[in-house]
Each structure stands twice: as C-alpha cells, then as structure tokens.
Short mmCIF file of N, CA and C in Angstrom, two decimals:
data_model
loop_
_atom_site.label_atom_id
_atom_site.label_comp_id
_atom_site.label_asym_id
_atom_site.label_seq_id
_atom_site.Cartn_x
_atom_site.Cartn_y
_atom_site.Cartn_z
N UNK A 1 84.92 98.27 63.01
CA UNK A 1 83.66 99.01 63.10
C UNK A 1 83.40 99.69 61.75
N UNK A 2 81.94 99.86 61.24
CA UNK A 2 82.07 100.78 60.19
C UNK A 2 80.65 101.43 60.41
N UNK A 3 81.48 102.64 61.10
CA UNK A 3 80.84 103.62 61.24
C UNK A 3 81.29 104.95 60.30
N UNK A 4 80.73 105.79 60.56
CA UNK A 4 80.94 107.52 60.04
C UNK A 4 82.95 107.70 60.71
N UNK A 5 83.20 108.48 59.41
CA UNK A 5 84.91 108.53 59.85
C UNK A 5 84.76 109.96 60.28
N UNK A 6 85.47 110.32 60.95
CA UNK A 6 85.54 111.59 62.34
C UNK A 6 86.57 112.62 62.08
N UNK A 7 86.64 113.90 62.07
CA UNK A 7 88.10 114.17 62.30
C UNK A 7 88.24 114.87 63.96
N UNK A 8 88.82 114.13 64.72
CA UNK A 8 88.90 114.93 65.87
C UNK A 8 90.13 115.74 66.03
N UNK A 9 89.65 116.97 66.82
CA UNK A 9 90.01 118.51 67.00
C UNK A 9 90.65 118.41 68.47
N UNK A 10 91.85 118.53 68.90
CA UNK A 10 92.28 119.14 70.07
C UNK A 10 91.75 120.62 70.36
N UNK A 11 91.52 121.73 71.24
CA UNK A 11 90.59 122.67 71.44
C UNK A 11 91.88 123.62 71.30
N UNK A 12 92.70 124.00 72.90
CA UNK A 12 93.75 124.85 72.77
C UNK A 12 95.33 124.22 72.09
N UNK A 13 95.09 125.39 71.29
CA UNK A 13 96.31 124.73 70.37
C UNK A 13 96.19 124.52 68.91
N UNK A 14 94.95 124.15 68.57
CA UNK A 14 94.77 123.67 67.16
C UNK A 14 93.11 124.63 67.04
N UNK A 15 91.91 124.14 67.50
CA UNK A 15 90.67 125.38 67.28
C UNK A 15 91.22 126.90 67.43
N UNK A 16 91.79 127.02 68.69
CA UNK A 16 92.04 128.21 69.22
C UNK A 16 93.58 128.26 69.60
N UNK A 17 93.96 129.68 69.82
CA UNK A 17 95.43 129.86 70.09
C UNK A 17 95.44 129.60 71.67
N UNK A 18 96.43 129.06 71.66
CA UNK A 18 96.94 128.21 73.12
C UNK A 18 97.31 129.50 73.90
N UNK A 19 96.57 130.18 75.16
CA UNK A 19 96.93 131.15 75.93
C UNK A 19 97.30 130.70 77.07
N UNK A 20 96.98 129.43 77.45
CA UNK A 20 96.72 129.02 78.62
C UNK A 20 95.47 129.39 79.51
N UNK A 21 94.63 128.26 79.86
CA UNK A 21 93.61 127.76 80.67
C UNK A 21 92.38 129.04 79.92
N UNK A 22 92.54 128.74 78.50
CA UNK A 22 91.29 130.04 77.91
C UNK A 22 89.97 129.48 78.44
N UNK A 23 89.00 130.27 79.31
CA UNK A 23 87.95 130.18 79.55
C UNK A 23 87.05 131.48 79.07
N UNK A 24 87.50 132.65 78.59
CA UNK A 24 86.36 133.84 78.86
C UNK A 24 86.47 133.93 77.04
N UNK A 25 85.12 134.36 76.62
CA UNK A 25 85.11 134.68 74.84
C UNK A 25 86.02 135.54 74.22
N UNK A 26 86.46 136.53 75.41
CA UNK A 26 87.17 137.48 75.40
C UNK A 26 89.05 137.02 74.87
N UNK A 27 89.38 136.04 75.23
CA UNK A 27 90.96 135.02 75.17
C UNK A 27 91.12 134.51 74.53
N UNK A 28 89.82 134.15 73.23
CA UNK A 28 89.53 132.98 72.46
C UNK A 28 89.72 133.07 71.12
N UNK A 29 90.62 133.47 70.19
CA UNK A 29 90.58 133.48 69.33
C UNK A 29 91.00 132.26 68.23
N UNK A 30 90.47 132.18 67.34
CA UNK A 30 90.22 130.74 66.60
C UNK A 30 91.84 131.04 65.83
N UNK A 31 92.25 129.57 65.53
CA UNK A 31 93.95 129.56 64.99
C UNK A 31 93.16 129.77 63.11
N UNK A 32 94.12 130.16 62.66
CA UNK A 32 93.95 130.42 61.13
C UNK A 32 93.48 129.48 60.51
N UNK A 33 92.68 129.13 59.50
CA UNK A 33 92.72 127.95 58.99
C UNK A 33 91.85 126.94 59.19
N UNK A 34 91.23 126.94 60.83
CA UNK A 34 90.75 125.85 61.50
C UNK A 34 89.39 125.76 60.76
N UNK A 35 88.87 126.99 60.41
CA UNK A 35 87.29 126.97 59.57
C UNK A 35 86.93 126.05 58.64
N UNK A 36 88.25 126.46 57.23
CA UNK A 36 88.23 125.96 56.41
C UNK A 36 88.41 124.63 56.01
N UNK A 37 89.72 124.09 57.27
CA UNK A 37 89.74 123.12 57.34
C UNK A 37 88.44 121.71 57.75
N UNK A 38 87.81 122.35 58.83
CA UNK A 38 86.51 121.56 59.50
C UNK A 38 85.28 121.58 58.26
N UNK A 39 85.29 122.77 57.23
CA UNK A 39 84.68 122.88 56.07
C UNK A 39 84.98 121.59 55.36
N UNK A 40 86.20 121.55 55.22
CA UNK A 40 86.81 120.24 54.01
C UNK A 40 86.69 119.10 54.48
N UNK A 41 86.74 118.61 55.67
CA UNK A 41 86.33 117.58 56.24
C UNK A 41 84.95 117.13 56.18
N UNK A 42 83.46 118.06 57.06
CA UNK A 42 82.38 117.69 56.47
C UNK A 42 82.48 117.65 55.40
N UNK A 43 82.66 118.00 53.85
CA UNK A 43 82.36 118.23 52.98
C UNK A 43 83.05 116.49 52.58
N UNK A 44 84.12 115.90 53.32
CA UNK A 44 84.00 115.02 52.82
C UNK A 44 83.19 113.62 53.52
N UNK A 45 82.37 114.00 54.18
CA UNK A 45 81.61 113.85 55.38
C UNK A 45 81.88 113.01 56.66
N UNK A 46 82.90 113.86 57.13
CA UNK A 46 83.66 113.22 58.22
C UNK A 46 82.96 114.10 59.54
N UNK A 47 82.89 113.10 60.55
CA UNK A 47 82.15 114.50 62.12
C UNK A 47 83.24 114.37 62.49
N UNK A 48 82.86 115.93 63.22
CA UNK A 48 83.79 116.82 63.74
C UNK A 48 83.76 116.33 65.14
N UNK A 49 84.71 116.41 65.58
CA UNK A 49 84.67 116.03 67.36
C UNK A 49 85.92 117.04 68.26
N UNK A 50 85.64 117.93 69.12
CA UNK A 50 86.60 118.29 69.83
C UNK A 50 87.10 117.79 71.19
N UNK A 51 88.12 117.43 71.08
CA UNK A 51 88.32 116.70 72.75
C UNK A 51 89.46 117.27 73.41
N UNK A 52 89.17 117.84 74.80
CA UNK A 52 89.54 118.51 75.11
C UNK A 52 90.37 118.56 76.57
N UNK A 53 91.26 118.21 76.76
CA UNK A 53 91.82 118.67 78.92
C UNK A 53 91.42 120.14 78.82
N UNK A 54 90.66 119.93 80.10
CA UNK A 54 89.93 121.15 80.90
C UNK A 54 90.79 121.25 82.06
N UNK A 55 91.92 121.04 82.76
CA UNK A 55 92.60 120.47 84.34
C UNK A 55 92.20 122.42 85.19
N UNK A 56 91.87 123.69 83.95
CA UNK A 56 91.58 124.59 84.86
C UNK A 56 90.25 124.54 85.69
N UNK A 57 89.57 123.51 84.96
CA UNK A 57 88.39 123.30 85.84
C UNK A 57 88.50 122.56 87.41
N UNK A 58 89.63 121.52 87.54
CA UNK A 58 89.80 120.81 88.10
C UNK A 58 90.68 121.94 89.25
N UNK A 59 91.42 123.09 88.56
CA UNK A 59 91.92 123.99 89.56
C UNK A 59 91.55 125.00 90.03
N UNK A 60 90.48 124.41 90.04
CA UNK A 60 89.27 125.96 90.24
C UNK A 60 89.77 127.14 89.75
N UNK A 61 90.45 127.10 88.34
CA UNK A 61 90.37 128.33 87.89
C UNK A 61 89.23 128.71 86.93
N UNK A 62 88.10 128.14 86.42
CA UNK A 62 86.88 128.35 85.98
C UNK A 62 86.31 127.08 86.30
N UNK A 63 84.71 127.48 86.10
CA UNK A 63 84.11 126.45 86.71
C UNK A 63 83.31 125.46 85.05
N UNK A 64 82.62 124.72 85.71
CA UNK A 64 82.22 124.20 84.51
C UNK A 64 81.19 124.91 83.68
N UNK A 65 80.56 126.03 84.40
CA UNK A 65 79.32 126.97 83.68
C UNK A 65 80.00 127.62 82.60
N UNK A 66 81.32 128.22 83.23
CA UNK A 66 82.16 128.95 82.13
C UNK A 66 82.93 128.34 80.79
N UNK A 67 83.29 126.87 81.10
CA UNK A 67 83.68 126.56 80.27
C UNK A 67 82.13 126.10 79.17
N UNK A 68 80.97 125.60 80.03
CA UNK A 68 79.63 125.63 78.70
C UNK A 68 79.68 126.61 77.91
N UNK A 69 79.25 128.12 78.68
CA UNK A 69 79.07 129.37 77.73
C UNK A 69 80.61 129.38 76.70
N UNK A 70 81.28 129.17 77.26
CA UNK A 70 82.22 129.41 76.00
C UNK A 70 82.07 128.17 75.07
N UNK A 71 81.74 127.23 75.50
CA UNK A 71 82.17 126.18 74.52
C UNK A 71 80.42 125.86 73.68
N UNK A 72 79.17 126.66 74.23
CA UNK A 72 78.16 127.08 73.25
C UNK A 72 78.46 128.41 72.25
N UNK A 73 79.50 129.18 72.87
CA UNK A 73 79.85 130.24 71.66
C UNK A 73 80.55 129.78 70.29
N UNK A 74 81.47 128.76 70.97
CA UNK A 74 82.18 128.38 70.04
C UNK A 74 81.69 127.51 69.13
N UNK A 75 80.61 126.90 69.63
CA UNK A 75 79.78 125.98 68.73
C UNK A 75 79.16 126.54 67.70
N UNK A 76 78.28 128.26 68.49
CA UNK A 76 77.41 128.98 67.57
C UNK A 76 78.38 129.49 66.31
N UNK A 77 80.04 129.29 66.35
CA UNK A 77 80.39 130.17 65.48
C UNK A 77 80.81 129.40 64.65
N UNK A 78 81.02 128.02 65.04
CA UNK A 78 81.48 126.57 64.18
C UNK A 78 79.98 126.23 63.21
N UNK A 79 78.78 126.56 63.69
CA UNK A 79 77.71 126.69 62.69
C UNK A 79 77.38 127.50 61.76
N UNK A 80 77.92 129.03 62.33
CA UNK A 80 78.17 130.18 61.30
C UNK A 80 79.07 130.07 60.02
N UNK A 81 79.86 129.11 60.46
CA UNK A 81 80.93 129.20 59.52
C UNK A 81 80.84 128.35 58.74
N UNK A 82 79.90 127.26 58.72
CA UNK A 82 79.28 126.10 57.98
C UNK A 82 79.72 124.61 58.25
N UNK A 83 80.48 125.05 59.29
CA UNK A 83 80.97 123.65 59.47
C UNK A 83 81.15 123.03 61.01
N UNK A 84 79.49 122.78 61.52
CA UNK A 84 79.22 122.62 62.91
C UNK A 84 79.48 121.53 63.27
N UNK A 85 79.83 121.26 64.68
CA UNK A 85 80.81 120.63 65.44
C UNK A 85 79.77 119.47 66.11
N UNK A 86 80.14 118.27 66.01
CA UNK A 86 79.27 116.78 66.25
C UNK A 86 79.17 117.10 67.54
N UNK A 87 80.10 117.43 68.43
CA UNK A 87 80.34 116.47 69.54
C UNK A 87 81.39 117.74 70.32
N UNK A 88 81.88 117.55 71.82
CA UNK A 88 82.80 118.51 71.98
C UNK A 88 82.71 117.66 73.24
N UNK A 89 83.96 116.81 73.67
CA UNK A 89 84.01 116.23 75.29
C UNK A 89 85.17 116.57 75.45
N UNK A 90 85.48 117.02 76.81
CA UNK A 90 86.21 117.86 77.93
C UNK A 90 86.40 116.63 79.15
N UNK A 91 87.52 116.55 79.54
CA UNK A 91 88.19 116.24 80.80
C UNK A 91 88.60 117.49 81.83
N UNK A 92 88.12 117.57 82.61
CA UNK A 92 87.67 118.55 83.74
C UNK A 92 88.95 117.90 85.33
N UNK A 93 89.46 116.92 85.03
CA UNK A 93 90.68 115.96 86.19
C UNK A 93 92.06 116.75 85.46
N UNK A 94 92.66 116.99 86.86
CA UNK A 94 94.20 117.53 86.87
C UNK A 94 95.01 116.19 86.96
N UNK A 95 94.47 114.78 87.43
CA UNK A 95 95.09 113.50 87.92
C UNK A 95 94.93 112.99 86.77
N UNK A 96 95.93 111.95 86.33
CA UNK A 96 95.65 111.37 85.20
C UNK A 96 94.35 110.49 85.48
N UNK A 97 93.13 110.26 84.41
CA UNK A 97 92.25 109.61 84.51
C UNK A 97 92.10 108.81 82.91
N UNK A 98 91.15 107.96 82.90
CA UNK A 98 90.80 107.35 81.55
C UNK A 98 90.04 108.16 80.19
N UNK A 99 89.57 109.45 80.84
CA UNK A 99 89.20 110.57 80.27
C UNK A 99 90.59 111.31 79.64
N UNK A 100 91.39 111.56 80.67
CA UNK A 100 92.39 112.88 80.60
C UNK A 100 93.56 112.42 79.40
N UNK A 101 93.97 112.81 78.01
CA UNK A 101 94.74 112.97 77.91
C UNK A 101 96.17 112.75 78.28
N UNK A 102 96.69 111.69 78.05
CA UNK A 102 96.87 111.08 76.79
C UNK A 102 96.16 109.94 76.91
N UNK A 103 95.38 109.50 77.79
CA UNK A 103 94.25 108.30 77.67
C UNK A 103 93.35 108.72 76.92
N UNK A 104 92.69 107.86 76.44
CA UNK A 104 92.30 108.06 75.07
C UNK A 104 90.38 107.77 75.46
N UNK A 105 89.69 108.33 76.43
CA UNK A 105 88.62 107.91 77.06
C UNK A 105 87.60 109.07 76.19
N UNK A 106 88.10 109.66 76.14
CA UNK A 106 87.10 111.14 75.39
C UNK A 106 86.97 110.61 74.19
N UNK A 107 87.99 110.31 73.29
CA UNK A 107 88.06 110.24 72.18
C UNK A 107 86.92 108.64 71.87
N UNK A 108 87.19 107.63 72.47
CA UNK A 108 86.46 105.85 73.14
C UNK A 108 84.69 106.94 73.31
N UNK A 109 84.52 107.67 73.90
CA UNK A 109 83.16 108.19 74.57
C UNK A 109 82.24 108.52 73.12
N UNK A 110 83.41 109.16 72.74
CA UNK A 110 82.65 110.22 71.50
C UNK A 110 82.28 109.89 70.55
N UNK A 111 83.21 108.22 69.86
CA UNK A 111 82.71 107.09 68.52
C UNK A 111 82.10 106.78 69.12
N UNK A 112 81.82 105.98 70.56
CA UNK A 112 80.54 105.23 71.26
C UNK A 112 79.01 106.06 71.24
N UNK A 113 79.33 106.88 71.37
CA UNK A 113 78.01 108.40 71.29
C UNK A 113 77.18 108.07 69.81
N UNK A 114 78.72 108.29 68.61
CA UNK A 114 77.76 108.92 67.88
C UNK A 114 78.39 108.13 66.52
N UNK A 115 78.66 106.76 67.19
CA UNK A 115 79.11 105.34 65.80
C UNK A 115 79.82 105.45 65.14
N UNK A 116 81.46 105.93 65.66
CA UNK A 116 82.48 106.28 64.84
C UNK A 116 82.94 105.35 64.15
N UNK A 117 83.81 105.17 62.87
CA UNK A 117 84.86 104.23 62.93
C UNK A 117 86.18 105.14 63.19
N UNK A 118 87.07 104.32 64.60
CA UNK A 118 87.46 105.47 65.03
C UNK A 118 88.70 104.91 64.01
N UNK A 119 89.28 103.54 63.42
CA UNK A 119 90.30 103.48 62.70
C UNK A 119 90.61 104.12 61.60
N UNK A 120 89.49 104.71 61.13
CA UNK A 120 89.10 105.20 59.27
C UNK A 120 89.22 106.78 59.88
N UNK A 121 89.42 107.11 61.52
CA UNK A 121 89.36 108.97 61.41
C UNK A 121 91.07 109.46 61.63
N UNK A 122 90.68 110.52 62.15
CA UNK A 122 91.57 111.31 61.75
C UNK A 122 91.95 112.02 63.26
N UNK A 123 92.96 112.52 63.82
CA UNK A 123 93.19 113.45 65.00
C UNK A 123 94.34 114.31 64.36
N UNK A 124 93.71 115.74 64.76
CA UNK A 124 94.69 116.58 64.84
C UNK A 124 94.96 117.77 66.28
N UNK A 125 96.03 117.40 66.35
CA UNK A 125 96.59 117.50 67.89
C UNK A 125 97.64 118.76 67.49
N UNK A 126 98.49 119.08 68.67
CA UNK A 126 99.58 120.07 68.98
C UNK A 126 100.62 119.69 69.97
N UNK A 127 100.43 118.27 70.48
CA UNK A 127 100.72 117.85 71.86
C UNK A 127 100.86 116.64 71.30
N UNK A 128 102.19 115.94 71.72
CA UNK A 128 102.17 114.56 72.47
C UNK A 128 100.90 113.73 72.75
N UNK A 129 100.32 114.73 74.11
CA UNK A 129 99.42 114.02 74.49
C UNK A 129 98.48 113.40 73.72
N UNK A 130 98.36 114.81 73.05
CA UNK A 130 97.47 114.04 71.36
C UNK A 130 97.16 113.02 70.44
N UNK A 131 98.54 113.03 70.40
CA UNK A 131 98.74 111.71 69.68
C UNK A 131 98.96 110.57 70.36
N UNK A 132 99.25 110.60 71.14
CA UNK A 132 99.18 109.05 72.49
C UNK A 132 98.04 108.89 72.95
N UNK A 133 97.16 109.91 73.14
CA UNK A 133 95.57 109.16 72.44
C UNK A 133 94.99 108.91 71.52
N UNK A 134 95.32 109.59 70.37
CA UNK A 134 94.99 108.92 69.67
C UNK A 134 95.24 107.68 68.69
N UNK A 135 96.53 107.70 69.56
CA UNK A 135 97.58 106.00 68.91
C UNK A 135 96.38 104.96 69.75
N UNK A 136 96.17 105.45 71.29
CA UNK A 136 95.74 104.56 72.16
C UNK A 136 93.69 103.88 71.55
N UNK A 137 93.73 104.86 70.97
CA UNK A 137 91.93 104.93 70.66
C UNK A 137 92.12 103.81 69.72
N UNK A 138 92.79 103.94 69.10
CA UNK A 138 93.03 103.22 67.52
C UNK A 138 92.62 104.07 66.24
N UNK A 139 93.20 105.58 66.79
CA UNK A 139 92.91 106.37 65.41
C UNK A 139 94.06 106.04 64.13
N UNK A 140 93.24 106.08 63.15
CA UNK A 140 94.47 105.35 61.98
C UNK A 140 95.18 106.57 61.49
N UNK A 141 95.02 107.63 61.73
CA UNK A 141 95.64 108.81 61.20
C UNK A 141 96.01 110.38 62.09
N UNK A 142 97.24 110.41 62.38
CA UNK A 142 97.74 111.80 62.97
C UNK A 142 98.29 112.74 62.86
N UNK A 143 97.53 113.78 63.12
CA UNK A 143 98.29 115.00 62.37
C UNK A 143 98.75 115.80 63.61
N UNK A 144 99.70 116.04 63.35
CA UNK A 144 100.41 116.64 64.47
C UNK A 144 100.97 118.13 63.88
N UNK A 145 100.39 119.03 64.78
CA UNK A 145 101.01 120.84 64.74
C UNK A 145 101.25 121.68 65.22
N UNK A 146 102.54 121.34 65.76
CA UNK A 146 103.54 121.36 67.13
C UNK A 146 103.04 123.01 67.16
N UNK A 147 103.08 123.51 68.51
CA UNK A 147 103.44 124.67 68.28
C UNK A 147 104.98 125.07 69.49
N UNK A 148 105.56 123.99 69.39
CA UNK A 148 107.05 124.11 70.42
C UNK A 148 107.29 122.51 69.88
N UNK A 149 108.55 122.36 69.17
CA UNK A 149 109.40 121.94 69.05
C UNK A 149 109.51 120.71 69.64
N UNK A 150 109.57 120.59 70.86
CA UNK A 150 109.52 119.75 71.79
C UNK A 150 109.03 118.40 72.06
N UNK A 151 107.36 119.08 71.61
CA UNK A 151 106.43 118.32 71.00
C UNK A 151 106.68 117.16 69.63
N UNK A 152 107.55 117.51 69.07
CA UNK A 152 107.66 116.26 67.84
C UNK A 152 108.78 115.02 68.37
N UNK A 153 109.15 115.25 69.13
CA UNK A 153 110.10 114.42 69.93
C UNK A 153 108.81 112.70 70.66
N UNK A 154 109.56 111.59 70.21
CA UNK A 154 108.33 110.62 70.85
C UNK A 154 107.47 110.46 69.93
N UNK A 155 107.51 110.98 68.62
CA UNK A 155 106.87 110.78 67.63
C UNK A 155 106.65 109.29 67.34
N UNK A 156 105.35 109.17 66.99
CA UNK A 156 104.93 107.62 66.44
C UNK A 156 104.62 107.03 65.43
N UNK A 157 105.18 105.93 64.95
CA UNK A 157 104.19 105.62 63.21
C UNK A 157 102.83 106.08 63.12
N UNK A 158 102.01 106.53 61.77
CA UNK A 158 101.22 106.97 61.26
C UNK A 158 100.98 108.56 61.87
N UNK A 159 102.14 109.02 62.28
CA UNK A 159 101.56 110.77 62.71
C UNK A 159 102.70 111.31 61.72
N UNK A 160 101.86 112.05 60.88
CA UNK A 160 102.61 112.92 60.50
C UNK A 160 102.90 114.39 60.68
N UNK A 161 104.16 114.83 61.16
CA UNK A 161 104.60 116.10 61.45
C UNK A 161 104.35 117.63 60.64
N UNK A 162 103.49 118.14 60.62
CA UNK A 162 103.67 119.38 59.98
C UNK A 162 104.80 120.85 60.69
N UNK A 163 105.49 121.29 60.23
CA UNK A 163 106.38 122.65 60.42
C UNK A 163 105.44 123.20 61.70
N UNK A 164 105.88 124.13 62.50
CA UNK A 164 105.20 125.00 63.49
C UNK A 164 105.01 125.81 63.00
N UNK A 165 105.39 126.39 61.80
CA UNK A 165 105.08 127.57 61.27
C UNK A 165 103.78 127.11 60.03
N UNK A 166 102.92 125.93 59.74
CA UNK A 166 102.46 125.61 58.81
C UNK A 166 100.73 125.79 59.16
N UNK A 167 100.22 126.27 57.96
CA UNK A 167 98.60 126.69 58.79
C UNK A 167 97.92 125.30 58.86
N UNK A 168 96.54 125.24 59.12
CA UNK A 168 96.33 124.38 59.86
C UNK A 168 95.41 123.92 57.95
N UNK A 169 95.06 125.04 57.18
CA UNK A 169 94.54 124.67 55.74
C UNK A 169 95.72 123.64 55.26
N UNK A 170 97.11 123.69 55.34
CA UNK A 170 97.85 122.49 54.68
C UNK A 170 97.11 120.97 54.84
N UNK A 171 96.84 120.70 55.81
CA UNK A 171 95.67 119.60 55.67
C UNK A 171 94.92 119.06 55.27
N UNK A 172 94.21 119.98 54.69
CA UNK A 172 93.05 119.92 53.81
C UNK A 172 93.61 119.36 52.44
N UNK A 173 94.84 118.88 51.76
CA UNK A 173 94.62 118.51 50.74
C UNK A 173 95.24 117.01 51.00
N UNK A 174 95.52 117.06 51.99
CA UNK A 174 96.28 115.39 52.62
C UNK A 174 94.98 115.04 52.83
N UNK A 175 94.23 115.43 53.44
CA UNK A 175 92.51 115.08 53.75
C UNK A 175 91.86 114.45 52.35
N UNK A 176 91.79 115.32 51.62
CA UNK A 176 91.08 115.70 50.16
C UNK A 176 91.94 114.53 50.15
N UNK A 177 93.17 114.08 49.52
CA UNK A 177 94.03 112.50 48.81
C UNK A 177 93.65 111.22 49.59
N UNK A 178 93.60 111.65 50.90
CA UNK A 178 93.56 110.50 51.40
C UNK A 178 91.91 109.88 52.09
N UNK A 179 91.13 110.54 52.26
CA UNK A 179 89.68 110.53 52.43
C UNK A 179 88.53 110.77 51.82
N UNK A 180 89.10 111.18 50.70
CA UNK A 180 87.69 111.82 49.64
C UNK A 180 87.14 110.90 48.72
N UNK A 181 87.56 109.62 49.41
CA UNK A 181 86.58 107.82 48.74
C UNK A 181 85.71 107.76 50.22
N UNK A 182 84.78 107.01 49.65
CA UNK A 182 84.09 106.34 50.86
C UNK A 182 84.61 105.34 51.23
N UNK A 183 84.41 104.74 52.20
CA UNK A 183 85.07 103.92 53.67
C UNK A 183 84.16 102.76 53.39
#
C-alpha cells in the first residue's frame, strides 16, 4: 500500500499513566514526553492514531458517553499542543474479538479509514498485547515501553525494547533516523 505512514499510540500506558480503567478527566494525566513526541512525528508527517481496549466499558464500569467526553478532552488538548490526533478507535469487548487487542482489527479499521501504509508506520505500545497487534496488522516498526518487566518477555523481531525507566521523547530521534525521508 502507499499510503500516509502513521504512528499509532496505545492510550493507557503510553498517552496517559496507566491507573487502571481511567475514564473521568480527573485520573488522566498525560505520560511525559507523549506531546513532544506526537509533535516529531507530524512534523515528519506521520498520522497519529490511538487504539485503544476499553473492556471497562464492556464491565459496565463507564459507559460509552464517558469514555467520548474524555476522549474529546483529550483530543482538545492533543490540538492545543500542536499535535492533533487523526483518528482514536476503542474496543469496548472484555471477550477476545477482531477489534480487541492483541487482534489487530482497530489498528486494520484505522489505515482502511484514513489510507494508511500500515507497513511504513510505526506502534508504540506498553503491552504485549501491543505488539502482537501490531506484528499481526503488518506494522513494520515497534516500540515497546514496558512499564512492568514482564511485558518484554515474548518479544518479537522488529520491536524494539526501551528501559521502563526511559521517557517516551527517546523516540523521537529513532523516529527523526529512521523516518525523516519520504516513503
């Protein structure tokens, strides 16, 4: 395919700090780094895509209204910051589905939407699951930023491991070497 190259965003974990099942504006605070980084990416004009397991929706612990308003706040502040967000698809199923993580259906939805080439993008994950979708999509590039240990275990060709302690700006110059030609 040669479409527009992408960098897709896991939500909790990598946008925001992983609290578990964050739904209220109030829980949400953005991980260090993530601004600047989504900055360096458009700038090398890659869309932004967040894809996301929602399974608290699926456990009726918020509904889907709550996860919109938050996920229009988070948009309004991804535009503030100059570097607004293409796309943002959510899996809302606790059962594994073709949507959910680590199936790779969100990520398949979101180049189909908006003419990715999904081989020429990029995923950066915190999870396993992450990267087993995005091995499964046919993303050519993974960045993985564990935040437990655990997580780098099952590791796959083309993901590369960053430290748990490493901000999420280290990226940005592996980005900058390896994407800052046109496709």
């Amino acid at each position: 395919m040669t479409g527009r190259r992408a960098l897709f965003l896991d939500r909790d974990g990598v946008v925001n700090e992983d609290l578990g099942y964050v739904h209220r504006i109030e829980d949400f605070h953005f991980r260090p780094g993530i601004f600047e980084l989504c900055r360096a990416a458009r700038g090398l004009g890659m869309a932004l895509v967040v894809v996301t397991n929602q399974s608290g929706i699926g456990r009726g612990m918020y509904s889907e209204e709550d996860f919109a308003a938050l996920t229009e706040w988070m948009c309004a502040r991804f535009r503030a910051e100059g570097a607004p967000l293409d796309r943002v698809e959510h899996c809302p199923d606790v059962a594994p589905s073709r949507r959910r993580k680590p199936a790779p259906g969100m990520i398949l939805d979101a180049a189909a939407a908006l003419g990715l080439d999904v081989a020429a993008s990029v995923m950066v994950g915190d999870r396993r699951t992450d990267m087993a979708a995005a091995k499964a999509a046919g993303i050519g590039l993974r960045l993985l930023f564990p935040n437990d240990l655990a997580e780098v275990s099952d590791n796959c060709p083309r993901t590369i491991v960053f430290s748990v302690k490493d901000s999420l700006v280290t990226a940005i110059s592996f980005l900058s070497a390896n994407y800052g030609k046109s496709s």
